[in-house]
XYZ file of C-alpha atoms in Angstrom:
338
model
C 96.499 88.881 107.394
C 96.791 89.567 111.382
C 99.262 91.497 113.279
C 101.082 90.290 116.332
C 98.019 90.356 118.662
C 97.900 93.584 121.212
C 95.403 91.987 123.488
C 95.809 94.065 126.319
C 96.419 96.787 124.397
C 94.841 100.025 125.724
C 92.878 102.694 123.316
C 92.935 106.449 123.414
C 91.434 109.203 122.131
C 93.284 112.138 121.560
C 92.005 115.723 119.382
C 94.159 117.705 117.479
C 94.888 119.764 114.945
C 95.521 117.965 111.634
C 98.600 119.105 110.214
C 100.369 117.796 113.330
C 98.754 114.520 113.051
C 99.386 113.907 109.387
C 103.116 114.888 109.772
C 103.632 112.222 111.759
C 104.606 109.052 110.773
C 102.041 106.296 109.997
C 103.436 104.496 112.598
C 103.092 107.034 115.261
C 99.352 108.086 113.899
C 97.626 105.042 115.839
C 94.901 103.202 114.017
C 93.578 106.112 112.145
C 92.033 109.716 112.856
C 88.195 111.369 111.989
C 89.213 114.267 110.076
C 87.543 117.568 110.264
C 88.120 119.302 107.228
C 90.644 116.883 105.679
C 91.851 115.822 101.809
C 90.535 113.546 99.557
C 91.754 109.979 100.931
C 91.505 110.612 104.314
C 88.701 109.503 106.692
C 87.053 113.038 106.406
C 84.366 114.727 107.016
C 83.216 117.005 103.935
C 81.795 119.288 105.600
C 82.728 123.144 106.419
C 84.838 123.763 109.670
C 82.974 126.600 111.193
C 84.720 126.667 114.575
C 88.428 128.521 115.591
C 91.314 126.420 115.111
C 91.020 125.202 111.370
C 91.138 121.310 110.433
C 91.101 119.126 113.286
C 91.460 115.187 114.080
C 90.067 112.821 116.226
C 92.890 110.294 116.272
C 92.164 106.668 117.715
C 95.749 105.491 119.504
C 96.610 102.468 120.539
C 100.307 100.129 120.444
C 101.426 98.663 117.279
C 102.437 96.753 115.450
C 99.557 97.430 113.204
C 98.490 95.239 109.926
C 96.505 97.691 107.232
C 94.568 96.074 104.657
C 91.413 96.576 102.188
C 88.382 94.401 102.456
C 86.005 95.207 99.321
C 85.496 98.929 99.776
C 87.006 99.098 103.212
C 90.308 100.527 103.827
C 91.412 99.337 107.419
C 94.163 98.960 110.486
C 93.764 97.166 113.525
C 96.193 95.509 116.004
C 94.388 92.799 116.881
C 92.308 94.265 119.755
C 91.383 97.586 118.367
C 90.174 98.514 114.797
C 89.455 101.839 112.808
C 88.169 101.517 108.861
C 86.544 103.647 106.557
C 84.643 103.526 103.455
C 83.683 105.660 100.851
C 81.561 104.932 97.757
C 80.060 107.433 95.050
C 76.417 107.074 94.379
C 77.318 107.774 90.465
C 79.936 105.289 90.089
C 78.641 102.522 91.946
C 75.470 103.341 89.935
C 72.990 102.584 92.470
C 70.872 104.495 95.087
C 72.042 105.296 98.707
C 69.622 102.107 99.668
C 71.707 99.897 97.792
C 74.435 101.680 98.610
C 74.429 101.480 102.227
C 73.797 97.869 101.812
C 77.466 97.517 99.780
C 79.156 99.597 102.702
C 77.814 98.025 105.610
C 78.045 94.311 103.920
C 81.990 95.066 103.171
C 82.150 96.671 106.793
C 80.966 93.669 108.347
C 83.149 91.367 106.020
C 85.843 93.251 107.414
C 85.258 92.387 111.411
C 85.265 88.846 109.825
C 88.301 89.207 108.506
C 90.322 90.992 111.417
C 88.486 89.021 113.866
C 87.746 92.917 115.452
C 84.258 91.718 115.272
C 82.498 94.289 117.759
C 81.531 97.889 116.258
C 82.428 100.152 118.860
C 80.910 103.533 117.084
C 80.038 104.457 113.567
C 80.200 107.879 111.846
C 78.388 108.079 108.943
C 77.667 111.045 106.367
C 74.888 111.157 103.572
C 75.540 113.565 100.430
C 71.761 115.488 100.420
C 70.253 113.575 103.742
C 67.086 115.746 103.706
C 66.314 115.471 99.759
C 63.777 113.366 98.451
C 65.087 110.482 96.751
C 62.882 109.048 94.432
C 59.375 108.926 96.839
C 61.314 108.600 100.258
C 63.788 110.777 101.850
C 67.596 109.949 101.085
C 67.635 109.399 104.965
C 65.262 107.019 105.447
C 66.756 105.060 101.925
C 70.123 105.182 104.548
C 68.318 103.512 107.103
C 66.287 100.878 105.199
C 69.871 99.709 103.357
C 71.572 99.944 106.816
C 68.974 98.083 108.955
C 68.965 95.289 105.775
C 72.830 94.794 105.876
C 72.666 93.956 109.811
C 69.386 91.350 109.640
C 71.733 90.156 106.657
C 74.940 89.786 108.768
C 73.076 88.534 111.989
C 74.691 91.615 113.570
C 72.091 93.653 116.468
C 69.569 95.832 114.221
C 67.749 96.518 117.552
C 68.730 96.146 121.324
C 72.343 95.937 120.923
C 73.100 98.034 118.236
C 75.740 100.273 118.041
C 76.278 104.087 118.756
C 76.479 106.376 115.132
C 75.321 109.180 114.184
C 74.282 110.099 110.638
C 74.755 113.825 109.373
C 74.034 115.308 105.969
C 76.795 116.761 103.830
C 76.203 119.032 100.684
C 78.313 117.363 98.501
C 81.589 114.733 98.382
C 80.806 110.419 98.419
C 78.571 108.769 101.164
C 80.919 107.565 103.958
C 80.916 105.816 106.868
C 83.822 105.081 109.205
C 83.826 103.209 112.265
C 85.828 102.016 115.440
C 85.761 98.153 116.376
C 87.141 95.744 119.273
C 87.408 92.153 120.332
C 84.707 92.936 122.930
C 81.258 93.898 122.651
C 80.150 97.451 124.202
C 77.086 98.330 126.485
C 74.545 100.365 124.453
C 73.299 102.659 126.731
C 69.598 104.541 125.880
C 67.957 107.931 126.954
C 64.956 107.654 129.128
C 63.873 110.486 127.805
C 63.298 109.194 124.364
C 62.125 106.274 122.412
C 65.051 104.055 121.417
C 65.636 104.469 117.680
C 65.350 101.555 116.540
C 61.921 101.198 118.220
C 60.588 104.418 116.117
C 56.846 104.264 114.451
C 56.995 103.806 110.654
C 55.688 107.394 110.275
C 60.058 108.116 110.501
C 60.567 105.433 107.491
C 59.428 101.829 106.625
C 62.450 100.718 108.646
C 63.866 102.767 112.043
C 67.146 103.388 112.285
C 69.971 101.531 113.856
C 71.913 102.969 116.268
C 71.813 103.379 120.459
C 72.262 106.798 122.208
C 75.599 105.961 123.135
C 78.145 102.929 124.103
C 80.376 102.119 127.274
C 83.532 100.248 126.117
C 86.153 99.287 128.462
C 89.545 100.664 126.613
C 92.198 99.103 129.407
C 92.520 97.449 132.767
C 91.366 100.418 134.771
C 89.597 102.935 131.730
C 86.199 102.967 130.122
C 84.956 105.232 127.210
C 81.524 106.891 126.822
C 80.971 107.307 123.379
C 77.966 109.108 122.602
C 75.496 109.297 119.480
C 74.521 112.030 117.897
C 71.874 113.820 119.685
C 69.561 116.620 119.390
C 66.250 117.888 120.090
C 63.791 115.022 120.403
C 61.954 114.108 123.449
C 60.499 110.661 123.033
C 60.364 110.017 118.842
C 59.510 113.765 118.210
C 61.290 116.485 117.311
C 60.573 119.506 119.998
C 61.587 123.119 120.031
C 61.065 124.021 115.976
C 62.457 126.809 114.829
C 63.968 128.032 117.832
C 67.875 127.176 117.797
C 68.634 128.433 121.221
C 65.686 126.048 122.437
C 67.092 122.895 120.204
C 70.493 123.420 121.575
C 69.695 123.394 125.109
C 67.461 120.685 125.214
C 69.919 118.468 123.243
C 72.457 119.105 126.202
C 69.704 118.054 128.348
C 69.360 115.092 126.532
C 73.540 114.469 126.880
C 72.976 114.848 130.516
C 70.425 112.034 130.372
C 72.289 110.111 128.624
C 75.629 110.945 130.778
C 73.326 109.819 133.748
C 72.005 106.660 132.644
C 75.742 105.630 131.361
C 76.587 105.916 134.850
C 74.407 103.492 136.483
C 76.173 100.798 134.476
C 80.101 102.234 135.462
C 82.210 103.397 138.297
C 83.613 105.783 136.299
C 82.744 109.065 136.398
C 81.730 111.333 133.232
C 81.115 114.965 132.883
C 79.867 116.338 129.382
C 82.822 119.627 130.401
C 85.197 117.071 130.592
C 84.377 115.488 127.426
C 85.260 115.880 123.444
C 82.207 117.126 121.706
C 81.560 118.300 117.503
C 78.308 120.302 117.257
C 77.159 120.123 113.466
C 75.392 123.168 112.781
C 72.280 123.227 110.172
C 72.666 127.029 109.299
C 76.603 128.567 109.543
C 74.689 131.906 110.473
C 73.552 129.971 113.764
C 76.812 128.985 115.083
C 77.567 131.968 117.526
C 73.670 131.204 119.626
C 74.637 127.549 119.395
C 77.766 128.386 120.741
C 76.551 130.786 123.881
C 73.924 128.122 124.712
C 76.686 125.731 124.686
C 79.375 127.423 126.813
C 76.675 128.062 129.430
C 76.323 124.624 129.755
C 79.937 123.362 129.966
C 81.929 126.508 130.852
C 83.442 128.329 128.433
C 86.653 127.409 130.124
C 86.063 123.518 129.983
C 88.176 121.355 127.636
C 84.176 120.777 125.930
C 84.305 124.454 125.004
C 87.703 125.041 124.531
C 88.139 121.805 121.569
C 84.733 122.266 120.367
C 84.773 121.044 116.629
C 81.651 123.247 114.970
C 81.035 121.976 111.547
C 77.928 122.892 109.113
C 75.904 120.264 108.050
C 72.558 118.904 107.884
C 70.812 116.542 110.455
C 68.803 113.516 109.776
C 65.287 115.155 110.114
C 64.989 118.455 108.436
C 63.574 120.276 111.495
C 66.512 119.783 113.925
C 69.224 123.303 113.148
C 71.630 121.400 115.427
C 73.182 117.935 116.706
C 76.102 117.195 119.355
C 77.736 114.237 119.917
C 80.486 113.492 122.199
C 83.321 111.014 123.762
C 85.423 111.032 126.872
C 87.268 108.778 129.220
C 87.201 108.000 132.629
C 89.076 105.189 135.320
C 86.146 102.533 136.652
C 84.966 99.470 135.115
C 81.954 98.573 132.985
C 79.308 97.106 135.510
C 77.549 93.651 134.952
């Protein structure tokens, strides 16, 4: 099944609230949208909306026609150059453990780029009922990552240099998910000097590291390139700094955005600035929000279209020491450097 192929098509991102996204009609709602606070069968996030504004979307545009489909798990529409899926599977149904169940999500995720011949993850969002709990002898996160790094080796996709940019958050409750933007054309992972790649951690973090880069440069049209970042928070090299201090967390994971904001732009002419850019802060404790906030709006300007569309969600982060995580996208005009 393949729609009428939009090549050149150009892709946007675009944030807004989501009862203006979902009363539009499918065909004006692009390839899909991240929701913040949405309804069962939506590609949401179940996870408290803490910031002003209510539910929001991030909504990935681009020009139909567009083909929707299912591939095992994965509900899906692309238009031939662009792709946004999502799946969602429930740990007591599928009667298995999140290992195993991260290997069924991934393996139908990458069964779908077969399929749609969008064969190139852009970014991944994925969210773990319980992240921090012990699952059985090994943290529920680190069961994530062993099942995740298994389906790539198992796919011949890039477990290590080359992997994608994600981020994976903890939720209190609702299925595991994971939903994810893909192209016809491989990104450029981009990595933090400042820290270790991820997927080059010691095995103290987990008998397999995770798989993700900091962040990715995709070119999204003729003249436009995204920067879509990872999650990020307070580690400098593989370890977790600041503990217990949220104030400290928070501004040393926008230094680490910087970083990464700086390397990204060795390998573009275009030009990105983390005030410019479209950023959700998951928050570990709700009580936290308003310091996470201040440090925040320091940084970017409480004026700045950062501050102003702010998504601030509570949730947990992958290691139970880190109170907060950003992560962030933008475009700019320039090309991807060779």
């Amino acid at each position: 099944m393949s729609a009428v192929l939009q090549l050149d098509a150009p892709l946007r991102a675009q944030r807004r609230p989501l009862p203006l996204w979902r009363a539009l009609p499918p065909s004006e709602q692009g390839l899909g949208g991240l929701a913040y606070g949405g309804a069962p069968g939506e590609a949401r996030i179940v996870a408290p909306v803490l910031s002003e504004g209510g539910p929001q979307v991030d909504a990935w545009l681009s020009e139909g026609p567009f083909t929707d489909g299912r591939c095992g798990r994965v509900r899906w529409r692309h238009n031939g150059r662009w792709l946004f899926g999502s799946v969602e599977l429930d740990e007591a149904v599928e009667g298995v453990g999140l290992e195993s169940l991260a290997q069924r999500a991934y393996g139908d995720i990458f069964a779908t780029l077969r399929e749609t011949g969008c064969s190139h993850l852009q970014r991944l969002w994925n969210y773990l009922p319980r992240i921090n709990v012990d699952g059985g002898g090994l943290e529920r996160y680190r069961q994530f990552n062993s099942g995740r790094q298994q389906a790539f080796l198992a796919a011949g996709q890039a477990a290590f240099e080359g992997a994608p940019a994600a981020c994976a958050i903890g939720t209190a409750e609702g299925p595991f998910s994971v939903h994810f933007l893909a192209g016809t054309d491989a990104p450029l992972p981009i990595e933090n000097p400042r820290q270790v790649p991820a997927y080059h951690y010691p095995r103290t973090y987990g008998p397999r590291s995770p798989t993700f880069s900091r962040a990715a440069l995709v070119p999204v049209s003729t003249g436009e390139v995204a920067l879509l970042i990872s999650g990020t928070a307070s580690i400098v090299g593989h370890a977790s700094v600041h503990l217990g201090d949220v104030t400290a967390q928070t501004r040393e994971t926008l230094t680490n955005l910087q970083a990464v904001i700086e390397a990204a732009q060795a390998r573009t002419s275009a030009r990105f600035a983390l005030p410019d850019m479209s950023c959700t802060i998951y928050v570990r404790h709700a009580a936290d929000a308003p310091v996470i906030l201040q440090a925040f709006e320091a940084a970017v300007g409480a004026g700045s279209p950062a501050a102003r569309e702010a998504v601030v969600l509570q949730a947990d982060i992958c290691r139970a020491e880190l109170l907060v995580e950003i992560e962030a996208h933008g475009v700019a005009r320039g090309k991807v450097l060779a």
